[in-house]
Amino acid sequence: MDTMQYTEASPPELEAGPDSTTSMQQDQTLRGQQQLQQQDPQQQQQQQQQQQQQQQQQQMQQVLSSSSSSSSSGSSIAVAPLDSAFGADDSVRGLIYGATLRFSDSAALRLRRRAMLVWEQGGPRRVLIVKKPVPAAAAQLEEMATWLQQQGLQVFVERAVHQQEFPQFAPFDAATIDIDFAITLGGDGTVLYLASLFTGDVPLPPVMCFAMGTLGFLTPFDATQYRTCLQWVLAANREHLYCTLRTRKRCAVLNAAGELLRVHHILNECVIDRGAFPSSVFLEVYIDGGFVTAAEADGLIIATPSGSTAYSMSAGGSMVAPSVPCTLLTPLSPHSLSFRPLIIPENADLLVRLPRNARSHAR
């Protein structure tokens, strides 16, 4: 008797009043349009940008407040993108400690997925290095961290790594230490583990991912060329550093009484499955409040574009570029021909509900 709810911000609906009031509003709208046409084009553009900022701020407030909303049908999960509070300007401050992002997307698209990073106050000062637990990654960490210290940076490592392997580097605590950028030495799993260290209101810093693992969808850099790659990062106070912004989802799990149980921040995917129960799970899927389909399957994957090359791809889902703002719905072994993998807009409200009369449970 569970319900899985994935909620993202949606624009408020407009309601019309009586006819007299509606005609009056139309007259006022016409007069306002005539005044707007008489204004300077630059002033019109500024007003439009301010209106877009206000709308996006309202949407972000709706997203954050939706995690505490109750559901009468069962436990629920509310999911929202963490990067939906971008303004309409070409630059954003505060998303990254000590740096400014200047977006390089097409002005018409406004995807907010490609940007140029520019350090402030002379460049980065604190770097976190997370490694895969293998000897080769440990040796690479020591060499790389020593070189970064020579460049004047303070190097942080995980507390366990500090205590057991490298006491010469400072231990990291996400609650008290602001990191300028991070480095991973491993595969895709190491990148996902790094993302799990930054939860709540702590933003995920820029990450340079060096390939030292088995899978490398998220690790494009060669560890043997680390000096050249890191010099690009250190020089970003003089030259722009291009980076890609990836979507993360905020997933809040609620019980049948609407009480918040836990919150997850996911970079790849969230999976609803039948667990150890032998029978398939029956799920009802709603998008933006409208019923889409009822699926009898082993489970359902809700994936980000970054997660499209992981579990979702193995289950038959599409591969999506990280610059595409979308959410993927991929069923696990569906007992139906009508429910195929779907790609929906990133800002769509998604509700996955387990009916009370379902014969199996979901986890």
C-alpha positions as a LaTeX table, in Angstrom:
\begin{tabular}{lrrr}
\hline
Residue & $x$ (\AA) & $y$ (\AA) & $z$ (\AA) \\
\hline
Met1 & 0.00 & 0.00 & 0.00 \\
Asp2 & 2.64 & 2.48 & $-1.15$ \\
Thr3 & 2.65 & 5.42 & $-3.49$ \\
Met4 & 5.74 & 6.80 & $-5.18$ \\
Gln5 & 5.38 & 10.46 & $-6.12$ \\
Tyr6 & 7.87 & 12.42 & $-8.23$ \\
Thr7 & 7.03 & 16.10 & $-8.08$ \\
Glu8 & 8.58 & 18.98 & $-9.93$ \\
Ala9 & 7.53 & 22.61 & $-10.14$ \\
Ser10 & 4.80 & 23.53 & $-12.59$ \\
Pro11 & 3.60 & 27.05 & $-13.52$ \\
Pro12 & 0.49 & 28.25 & $-11.69$ \\
Glu13 & $-2.83$ & 28.00 & $-13.51$ \\
Leu14 & $-4.78$ & 31.17 & $-14.39$ \\
Glu15 & $-8.44$ & 31.33 & $-13.54$ \\
Ala16 & $-10.90$ & 33.76 & $-15.20$ \\
Gly17 & $-13.54$ & 35.54 & $-13.14$ \\
Pro18 & $-17.01$ & 36.84 & $-14.21$ \\
Asp19 & $-17.53$ & 38.27 & $-17.69$ \\
Ser20 & $-17.46$ & 41.91 & $-16.53$ \\
Thr21 & $-14.23$ & 41.37 & $-14.65$ \\
Thr22 & $-12.74$ & 39.48 & $-17.59$ \\
Ser23 & $-13.56$ & 42.28 & $-20.06$ \\
Met24 & $-12.08$ & 44.85 & $-17.67$ \\
Gln25 & $-8.91$ & 42.78 & $-17.38$ \\
Gln26 & $-8.74$ & 42.51 & $-21.17$ \\
Asp27 & $-9.03$ & 46.32 & $-21.51$ \\
Gln28 & $-6.28$ & 46.77 & $-18.96$ \\
Thr29 & $-4.15$ & 44.22 & $-20.78$ \\
Leu30 & $-4.63$ & 46.07 & $-24.10$ \\
Arg31 & $-3.69$ & 49.38 & $-22.51$ \\
Gly32 & $-0.69$ & 47.74 & $-20.89$ \\
Gln33 & 0.44 & 46.33 & $-24.23$ \\
Gln34 & 0.13 & 49.74 & $-25.87$ \\
Gln35 & 2.23 & 51.30 & $-23.12$ \\
Leu36 & 4.77 & 48.50 & $-23.42$ \\
Gln37 & 5.10 & 49.13 & $-27.18$ \\
Gln38 & 5.84 & 52.81 & $-26.49$ \\
Gln39 & 8.66 & 51.93 & $-24.09$ \\
Asp40 & 12.29 & 51.61 & $-25.09$ \\
Pro41 & 13.16 & 48.09 & $-26.38$ \\
Gln42 & 15.94 & 47.80 & $-23.79$ \\
Gln43 & 13.47 & 48.54 & $-20.97$ \\
Gln44 & 11.09 & 45.91 & $-22.38$ \\
Gln45 & 13.89 & 43.33 & $-22.35$ \\
Gln46 & 14.78 & 44.20 & $-18.74$ \\
Gln47 & 11.14 & 43.85 & $-17.66$ \\
Gln48 & 10.84 & 40.49 & $-19.39$ \\
Gln49 & 14.01 & 39.26 & $-17.66$ \\
Gln50 & 12.70 & 40.39 & $-14.27$ \\
Gln51 & 9.39 & 38.59 & $-14.89$ \\
Gln52 & 11.25 & 35.39 & $-15.84$ \\
Gln53 & 13.35 & 35.59 & $-12.67$ \\
Gln54 & 10.24 & 36.02 & $-10.51$ \\
Gln55 & 8.49 & 33.08 & $-12.19$ \\
Gln56 & 11.55 & 30.81 & $-11.75$ \\
Gln57 & 11.89 & 31.81 & $-8.09$ \\
Gln58 & 8.21 & 30.96 & $-7.53$ \\
Gln59 & 8.70 & 27.61 & $-9.27$ \\
Met60 & 11.72 & 26.81 & $-7.08$ \\
Gln61 & 9.72 & 27.65 & $-3.94$ \\
Gln62 & 6.96 & 25.29 & $-5.12$ \\
Val63 & 9.54 & 22.55 & $-5.69$ \\
Leu64 & 11.08 & 22.93 & $-2.24$ \\
Ser65 & 7.70 & 23.06 & $-0.52$ \\
Ser66 & 6.39 & 20.02 & $-2.41$ \\
Ser67 & 8.69 & 17.68 & $-0.47$ \\
Ser68 & 6.67 & 18.28 & 2.68 \\
Ser69 & 3.24 & 17.88 & 1.09 \\
Ser70 & 1.10 & 15.00 & 2.28 \\
Ser71 & $-0.54$ & 12.24 & 0.25 \\
Ser72 & $-3.63$ & 10.35 & 1.28 \\
Ser73 & $-3.02$ & 7.38 & $-1.02$ \\
Gly74 & 0.19 & 5.98 & 0.49 \\
Ser75 & 3.88 & 6.68 & 0.84 \\
Ser76 & 5.30 & 8.99 & $-1.79$ \\
Ile77 & 8.53 & 10.24 & $-3.30$ \\
Ala78 & 8.87 & 13.86 & $-4.43$ \\
Val79 & 11.64 & 14.57 & $-6.92$ \\
Ala80 & 12.77 & 17.93 & $-8.28$ \\
Pro81 & 15.81 & 19.23 & $-10.19$ \\
Leu82 & 18.36 & 21.05 & $-8.07$ \\
Asp83 & 19.39 & 23.43 & $-10.82$ \\
Ser84 & 15.98 & 24.96 & $-11.62$ \\
Ala85 & 16.63 & 28.29 & $-9.84$ \\
Phe86 & 18.79 & 29.84 & $-12.56$ \\
Gly87 & 17.97 & 33.40 & $-13.47$ \\
Ala88 & 17.51 & 34.84 & $-16.91$ \\
Asp89 & 20.92 & 36.59 & $-16.84$ \\
Asp90 & 23.94 & 35.27 & $-18.70$ \\
Ser91 & 25.83 & 34.68 & $-15.44$ \\
Val92 & 25.13 & 33.15 & $-12.04$ \\
Arg93 & 26.96 & 33.64 & $-8.75$ \\
Gly94 & 26.58 & 31.53 & $-5.62$ \\
Leu95 & 26.11 & 28.19 & $-7.37$ \\
Ile96 & 29.85 & 27.51 & $-7.02$ \\
Tyr97 & 32.00 & 28.78 & $-4.18$ \\
Gly98 & 34.30 & 31.59 & $-5.31$ \\
Ala99 & 33.33 & 31.44 & $-8.99$ \\
Thr100 & 30.92 & 32.81 & $-11.59$ \\
Leu101 & 29.19 & 30.82 & $-14.32$ \\
Arg102 & 28.56 & 32.49 & $-17.67$ \\
Phe103 & 26.14 & 30.42 & $-19.72$ \\
Ser104 & 27.07 & 29.65 & $-23.31$ \\
Asp105 & 23.75 & 28.12 & $-24.40$ \\
Ser106 & 21.82 & 29.57 & $-27.28$ \\
Ala107 & 19.84 & 32.59 & $-26.09$ \\
Ala108 & 16.71 & 31.13 & $-27.66$ \\
Leu109 & 17.01 & 27.75 & $-25.95$ \\
Arg110 & 18.00 & 28.76 & $-22.40$ \\
Leu111 & 18.85 & 25.15 & $-21.53$ \\
Arg112 & 21.29 & 26.22 & $-18.81$ \\
Arg113 & 23.47 & 23.15 & $-19.35$ \\
Arg114 & 26.68 & 24.61 & $-20.79$ \\
Ala115 & 28.62 & 27.34 & $-19.08$ \\
Met116 & 32.01 & 29.00 & $-18.76$ \\
Leu117 & 33.49 & 29.01 & $-15.26$ \\
Val118 & 35.46 & 32.05 & $-14.08$ \\
Trp119 & 37.18 & 31.99 & $-10.69$ \\
Glu120 & 36.98 & 35.03 & $-8.46$ \\
Gln121 & 39.56 & 36.30 & $-5.94$ \\
Gly122 & 42.57 & 34.82 & $-7.68$ \\
Gly123 & 41.40 & 31.26 & $-8.28$ \\
Pro124 & 40.52 & 28.09 & $-6.34$ \\
Arg125 & 41.97 & 27.49 & $-2.89$ \\
Arg126 & 40.46 & 24.20 & $-1.65$ \\
Val127 & 40.21 & 20.93 & $-3.57$ \\
Leu128 & 38.73 & 17.57 & $-2.56$ \\
Ile129 & 40.15 & 14.33 & $-4.03$ \\
Val130 & 38.09 & 11.13 & $-3.90$ \\
Lys131 & 39.66 & 7.89 & $-5.11$ \\
Lys132 & 38.70 & 4.35 & $-5.89$ \\
Pro133 & 40.04 & 1.95 & $-3.18$ \\
Val134 & 42.80 & 0.44 & $-5.33$ \\
Pro135 & 46.62 & 0.83 & $-5.04$ \\
Ala136 & 46.95 & 2.56 & $-8.43$ \\
Ala137 & 44.45 & 5.27 & $-7.45$ \\
Ala138 & 46.19 & 5.75 & $-4.09$ \\
Ala139 & 49.56 & 6.32 & $-5.76$ \\
Gln140 & 47.98 & 8.74 & $-8.23$ \\
Leu141 & 46.28 & 10.64 & $-5.41$ \\
Glu142 & 49.54 & 11.14 & $-3.53$ \\
Glu143 & 51.36 & 12.41 & $-6.62$ \\
Met144 & 48.51 & 14.68 & $-7.69$ \\
Ala145 & 47.84 & 16.09 & $-4.21$ \\
Thr146 & 51.54 & 16.89 & $-3.69$ \\
Trp147 & 51.60 & 18.81 & $-6.99$ \\
Leu148 & 48.44 & 20.73 & $-6.04$ \\
Gln149 & 49.97 & 21.71 & $-2.71$ \\
Gln150 & 52.95 & 23.07 & $-4.59$ \\
Gln151 & 50.51 & 25.24 & $-6.56$ \\
Gly152 & 49.24 & 26.73 & $-3.30$ \\
Leu153 & 46.02 & 24.74 & $-2.86$ \\
Gln154 & 44.77 & 23.09 & 0.30 \\
Val155 & 44.02 & 19.42 & $-0.39$ \\
Phe156 & 41.23 & 17.52 & 1.37 \\
Val157 & 40.54 & 13.78 & 1.34 \\
Glu158 & 37.90 & 11.60 & 2.94 \\
Arg159 & 38.25 & 11.17 & 6.70 \\
Ala160 & 38.92 & 7.42 & 6.40 \\
Val161 & 41.63 & 8.05 & 3.79 \\
His162 & 43.15 & 10.71 & 6.03 \\
Gln163 & 43.26 & 8.35 & 9.02 \\
Gln164 & 44.44 & 5.20 & 7.25 \\
Glu165 & 46.56 & 6.31 & 4.29 \\
Phe166 & 47.42 & 10.00 & 3.97 \\
Pro167 & 47.51 & 11.91 & 7.26 \\
Gln168 & 49.41 & 14.74 & 5.54 \\
Phe169 & 46.21 & 15.80 & 3.76 \\
Ala170 & 43.31 & 17.44 & 5.62 \\
Pro171 & 40.09 & 15.46 & 6.37 \\
Phe172 & 36.94 & 16.60 & 4.59 \\
Asp173 & 33.63 & 17.50 & 6.25 \\
Ala174 & 30.85 & 18.65 & 3.91 \\
Ala175 & 29.00 & 20.42 & 6.72 \\
Thr176 & 31.83 & 22.79 & 7.62 \\
Ile177 & 34.22 & 23.01 & 4.65 \\
Asp178 & 33.50 & 24.83 & 1.38 \\
Ile179 & 35.19 & 23.09 & $-1.55$ \\
Asp180 & 36.05 & 25.05 & $-4.71$ \\
Phe181 & 36.31 & 21.99 & $-6.94$ \\
Ala182 & 36.68 & 18.23 & $-6.64$ \\
Ile183 & 38.67 & 15.48 & $-8.36$ \\
Thr184 & 37.73 & 11.82 & $-8.75$ \\
Leu185 & 40.19 & 9.00 & $-9.45$ \\
Gly186 & 38.18 & 5.97 & $-10.56$ \\
Gly187 & 35.16 & 5.15 & $-12.69$ \\
Asp188 & 31.54 & 6.23 & $-12.85$ \\
Gly189 & 30.86 & 4.72 & $-9.43$ \\
Thr190 & 33.43 & 7.04 & $-7.88$ \\
Val191 & 31.70 & 10.04 & $-9.43$ \\
Leu192 & 28.34 & 8.91 & $-8.03$ \\
Tyr193 & 29.89 & 8.37 & $-4.62$ \\
Leu194 & 31.32 & 11.90 & $-4.66$ \\
Ala195 & 27.87 & 13.29 & $-5.50$ \\
Ser196 & 26.40 & 11.46 & $-2.49$ \\
Leu197 & 28.76 & 13.38 & $-0.17$ \\
Phe198 & 27.02 & 16.67 & $-1.01$ \\
Thr199 & 23.40 & 16.55 & 0.13 \\
Gly200 & 20.86 & 18.93 & 1.58 \\
Asp201 & 21.53 & 22.55 & 0.64 \\
Val202 & 25.24 & 21.89 & $-0.04$ \\
Pro203 & 25.89 & 22.43 & $-3.77$ \\
Leu204 & 27.91 & 19.91 & $-5.71$ \\
Pro205 & 31.20 & 21.61 & $-6.71$ \\
Pro206 & 32.73 & 21.41 & $-10.18$ \\
Val207 & 34.23 & 17.96 & $-10.67$ \\
Met208 & 37.16 & 16.88 & $-12.85$ \\
Cys209 & 36.84 & 13.13 & $-13.39$ \\
Phe210 & 39.97 & 11.12 & $-14.23$ \\
Ala211 & 39.45 & 7.65 & $-15.69$ \\
Met212 & 40.92 & 4.95 & $-13.44$ \\
Gly213 & 37.99 & 2.49 & $-13.34$ \\
Thr214 & 36.09 & 0.04 & $-15.51$ \\
Leu215 & 33.31 & 2.29 & $-16.86$ \\
Gly216 & 34.05 & 5.77 & $-18.15$ \\
Phe217 & 30.84 & 7.45 & $-19.32$ \\
Leu218 & 31.43 & 10.22 & $-16.75$ \\
Thr219 & 35.26 & 10.21 & $-16.67$ \\
Pro220 & 36.66 & 11.86 & $-19.83$ \\
Phe221 & 40.12 & 12.86 & $-18.55$ \\
Asp222 & 43.35 & 10.84 & $-18.67$ \\
Ala223 & 45.01 & 10.54 & $-15.27$ \\
Thr224 & 48.50 & 10.52 & $-16.81$ \\
Gln225 & 47.84 & 14.03 & $-18.18$ \\
Tyr226 & 46.61 & 15.45 & $-14.88$ \\
Arg227 & 48.99 & 18.43 & $-14.81$ \\
Thr228 & 47.76 & 19.76 & $-18.16$ \\
Cys229 & 44.12 & 19.24 & $-17.20$ \\
Leu230 & 44.44 & 20.83 & $-13.77$ \\
Gln231 & 46.31 & 23.81 & $-15.18$ \\
Trp232 & 43.17 & 24.55 & $-17.20$ \\
Val233 & 41.21 & 24.66 & $-13.95$ \\
Leu234 & 43.73 & 26.81 & $-12.09$ \\
Ala235 & 43.94 & 29.29 & $-14.97$ \\
Ala236 & 40.15 & 29.82 & $-15.12$ \\
Asn237 & 40.55 & 33.19 & $-13.39$ \\
Arg238 & 42.25 & 34.41 & $-16.60$ \\
Glu239 & 40.72 & 32.17 & $-19.26$ \\
His240 & 37.20 & 30.75 & $-19.37$ \\
Leu241 & 36.83 & 27.08 & $-18.50$ \\
Tyr242 & 33.98 & 25.31 & $-20.31$ \\
Cys243 & 31.90 & 22.95 & $-18.21$ \\
Thr244 & 28.67 & 20.96 & $-18.48$ \\
Leu245 & 25.97 & 21.23 & $-15.82$ \\
Arg246 & 24.32 & 17.90 & $-15.01$ \\
Thr247 & 20.87 & 17.44 & $-13.51$ \\
Arg248 & 20.44 & 16.14 & $-9.97$ \\
Lys249 & 17.08 & 15.16 & $-8.49$ \\
Arg250 & 15.89 & 15.78 & $-4.94$ \\
Cys251 & 13.91 & 12.73 & $-3.87$ \\
Ala252 & 11.78 & 12.94 & $-0.71$ \\
Val253 & 10.15 & 9.73 & 0.53 \\
Leu254 & 6.85 & 10.03 & 2.44 \\
Asn255 & 4.79 & 7.37 & 4.18 \\
Ala256 & 1.03 & 6.77 & 3.92 \\
Ala257 & 0.33 & 9.48 & 6.49 \\
Gly258 & 2.28 & 12.08 & 4.49 \\
Glu259 & 5.19 & 12.12 & 6.93 \\
Leu260 & 8.66 & 12.71 & 5.51 \\
Leu261 & 10.80 & 9.60 & 5.92 \\
Arg262 & 14.05 & 10.50 & 4.13 \\
Val263 & 15.49 & 12.63 & 1.35 \\
His264 & 17.88 & 11.51 & $-1.39$ \\
His265 & 19.80 & 13.53 & $-3.97$ \\
Ile266 & 20.30 & 11.43 & $-7.08$ \\
Leu267 & 22.64 & 12.00 & $-10.00$ \\
Asn268 & 21.84 & 8.80 & $-11.92$ \\
Glu269 & 18.48 & 7.21 & $-11.16$ \\
Cys270 & 15.88 & 6.21 & $-8.62$ \\
Val271 & 14.45 & 2.69 & $-8.85$ \\
Ile272 & 11.09 & 1.36 & $-7.63$ \\
Asp273 & 11.07 & $-2.45$ & $-7.71$ \\
Arg274 & 9.35 & $-5.46$ & $-6.15$ \\
Gly275 & 12.32 & $-6.40$ & $-4.00$ \\
Ala276 & 12.19 & $-9.99$ & $-2.71$ \\
Phe277 & 8.47 & $-10.46$ & $-3.46$ \\
Pro278 & 7.85 & $-13.13$ & $-6.12$ \\
Ser279 & 5.03 & $-11.37$ & $-7.96$ \\
Ser280 & 5.22 & $-8.30$ & $-10.19$ \\
Val281 & 4.44 & $-4.88$ & $-8.79$ \\
Phe282 & 1.43 & $-2.92$ & $-10.08$ \\
Leu283 & 2.14 & 0.80 & $-10.55$ \\
Glu284 & $-0.03$ & 3.69 & $-11.72$ \\
Val285 & 1.80 & 6.50 & $-13.52$ \\
Tyr286 & 0.53 & 10.09 & $-13.65$ \\
Ile287 & 2.22 & 13.01 & $-15.45$ \\
Asp288 & 1.16 & 16.57 & $-14.61$ \\
Gly289 & $-1.88$ & 15.22 & $-12.80$ \\
Gly290 & $-3.14$ & 13.16 & $-15.72$ \\
Phe291 & $-3.27$ & 9.38 & $-15.74$ \\
Val292 & $-0.86$ & 7.91 & $-18.32$ \\
Thr293 & $-0.74$ & 4.17 & $-17.79$ \\
Ala294 & $-0.91$ & 1.33 & $-15.30$ \\
Ala295 & 2.12 & $-0.91$ & $-15.44$ \\
Glu296 & 2.58 & $-4.41$ & $-14.13$ \\
Ala297 & 6.33 & $-4.94$ & $-14.05$ \\
Asp298 & 9.31 & $-5.83$ & $-11.90$ \\
Gly299 & 9.81 & $-2.13$ & $-11.30$ \\
Leu300 & 10.32 & 1.32 & $-12.76$ \\
Ile301 & 13.47 & 3.42 & $-13.27$ \\
Ile302 & 13.30 & 7.22 & $-13.06$ \\
Ala303 & 16.60 & 8.42 & $-14.52$ \\
Thr304 & 18.38 & 11.69 & $-15.26$ \\
Pro305 & 20.25 & 12.25 & $-18.55$ \\
Ser306 & 23.45 & 11.27 & $-16.72$ \\
Gly307 & 21.78 & 8.02 & $-15.65$ \\
Ser308 & 20.58 & 7.24 & $-19.16$ \\
Thr309 & 23.80 & 5.31 & $-19.82$ \\
Ala310 & 23.51 & 3.21 & $-16.65$ \\
Tyr311 & 20.70 & 0.96 & $-15.35$ \\
Ser312 & 18.14 & 2.59 & $-17.64$ \\
Met313 & 20.16 & 1.74 & $-20.75$ \\
Ser314 & 20.54 & $-1.88$ & $-19.61$ \\
Ala315 & 16.74 & $-2.07$ & $-19.26$ \\
Gly316 & 16.15 & $-0.81$ & $-22.80$ \\
Gly317 & 15.98 & 2.93 & $-22.20$ \\
Ser318 & 17.36 & 5.60 & $-24.54$ \\
Met319 & 20.73 & 7.25 & $-24.19$ \\
Val320 & 20.38 & 11.03 & $-23.71$ \\
Ala321 & 23.00 & 13.76 & $-23.84$ \\
Pro322 & 23.56 & 15.51 & $-20.48$ \\
Ser323 & 22.62 & 18.87 & $-22.05$ \\
Val324 & 19.02 & 17.72 & $-22.66$ \\
Pro325 & 16.64 & 18.77 & $-19.83$ \\
Cys326 & 14.48 & 15.69 & $-19.45$ \\
Thr327 & 13.54 & 12.75 & $-17.23$ \\
Leu328 & 13.53 & 9.13 & $-18.37$ \\
Leu329 & 10.91 & 6.54 & $-17.35$ \\
Thr330 & 12.08 & 3.00 & $-18.07$ \\
Pro331 & 10.01 & $-0.03$ & $-16.95$ \\
Leu332 & 11.71 & $-3.19$ & $-15.72$ \\
Ser333 & 10.36 & $-6.27$ & $-17.52$ \\
Pro334 & 6.82 & $-4.89$ & $-18.04$ \\
His335 & 4.01 & $-7.41$ & $-18.49$ \\
Ser336 & 2.38 & $-5.13$ & $-21.02$ \\
Leu337 & 2.87 & $-3.98$ & $-24.61$ \\
Ser338 & 1.52 & $-0.50$ & $-23.90$ \\
Phe339 & 4.21 & 0.71 & $-21.50$ \\
Arg340 & 7.44 & 1.43 & $-23.33$ \\
Pro341 & 10.36 & 3.64 & $-22.18$ \\
Leu342 & 9.35 & 7.30 & $-22.05$ \\
Ile343 & 11.20 & 10.62 & $-22.07$ \\
Ile344 & 9.29 & 13.47 & $-20.45$ \\
Pro345 & 10.16 & 17.15 & $-19.79$ \\
Glu346 & 12.35 & 17.77 & $-16.80$ \\
Asn347 & 9.81 & 20.09 & $-15.16$ \\
Ala348 & 6.87 & 17.66 & $-15.49$ \\
Asp349 & 5.15 & 16.52 & $-12.30$ \\
Leu350 & 5.48 & 12.75 & $-12.06$ \\
Leu351 & 3.43 & 10.58 & $-9.72$ \\
Val352 & 4.03 & 6.81 & $-9.44$ \\
Arg353 & 1.39 & 5.25 & $-7.21$ \\
Leu354 & 1.04 & 1.78 & $-5.73$ \\
Pro355 & $-2.71$ & 1.14 & $-5.21$ \\
Arg356 & $-4.00$ & 0.00 & $-1.83$ \\
Asn357 & $-5.38$ & $-3.21$ & $-3.32$ \\
Ala358 & $-2.05$ & $-4.18$ & $-4.91$ \\
Arg359 & $-1.01$ & $-7.76$ & $-4.20$ \\
Ser360 & 2.70 & $-6.97$ & $-3.80$ \\
His361 & 4.82 & $-4.31$ & $-2.18$ \\
Ala362 & 7.41 & $-1.98$ & $-3.70$ \\
Arg363 & 10.61 & $-0.61$ & $-2.29$ \\
\hline
\end{tabular}
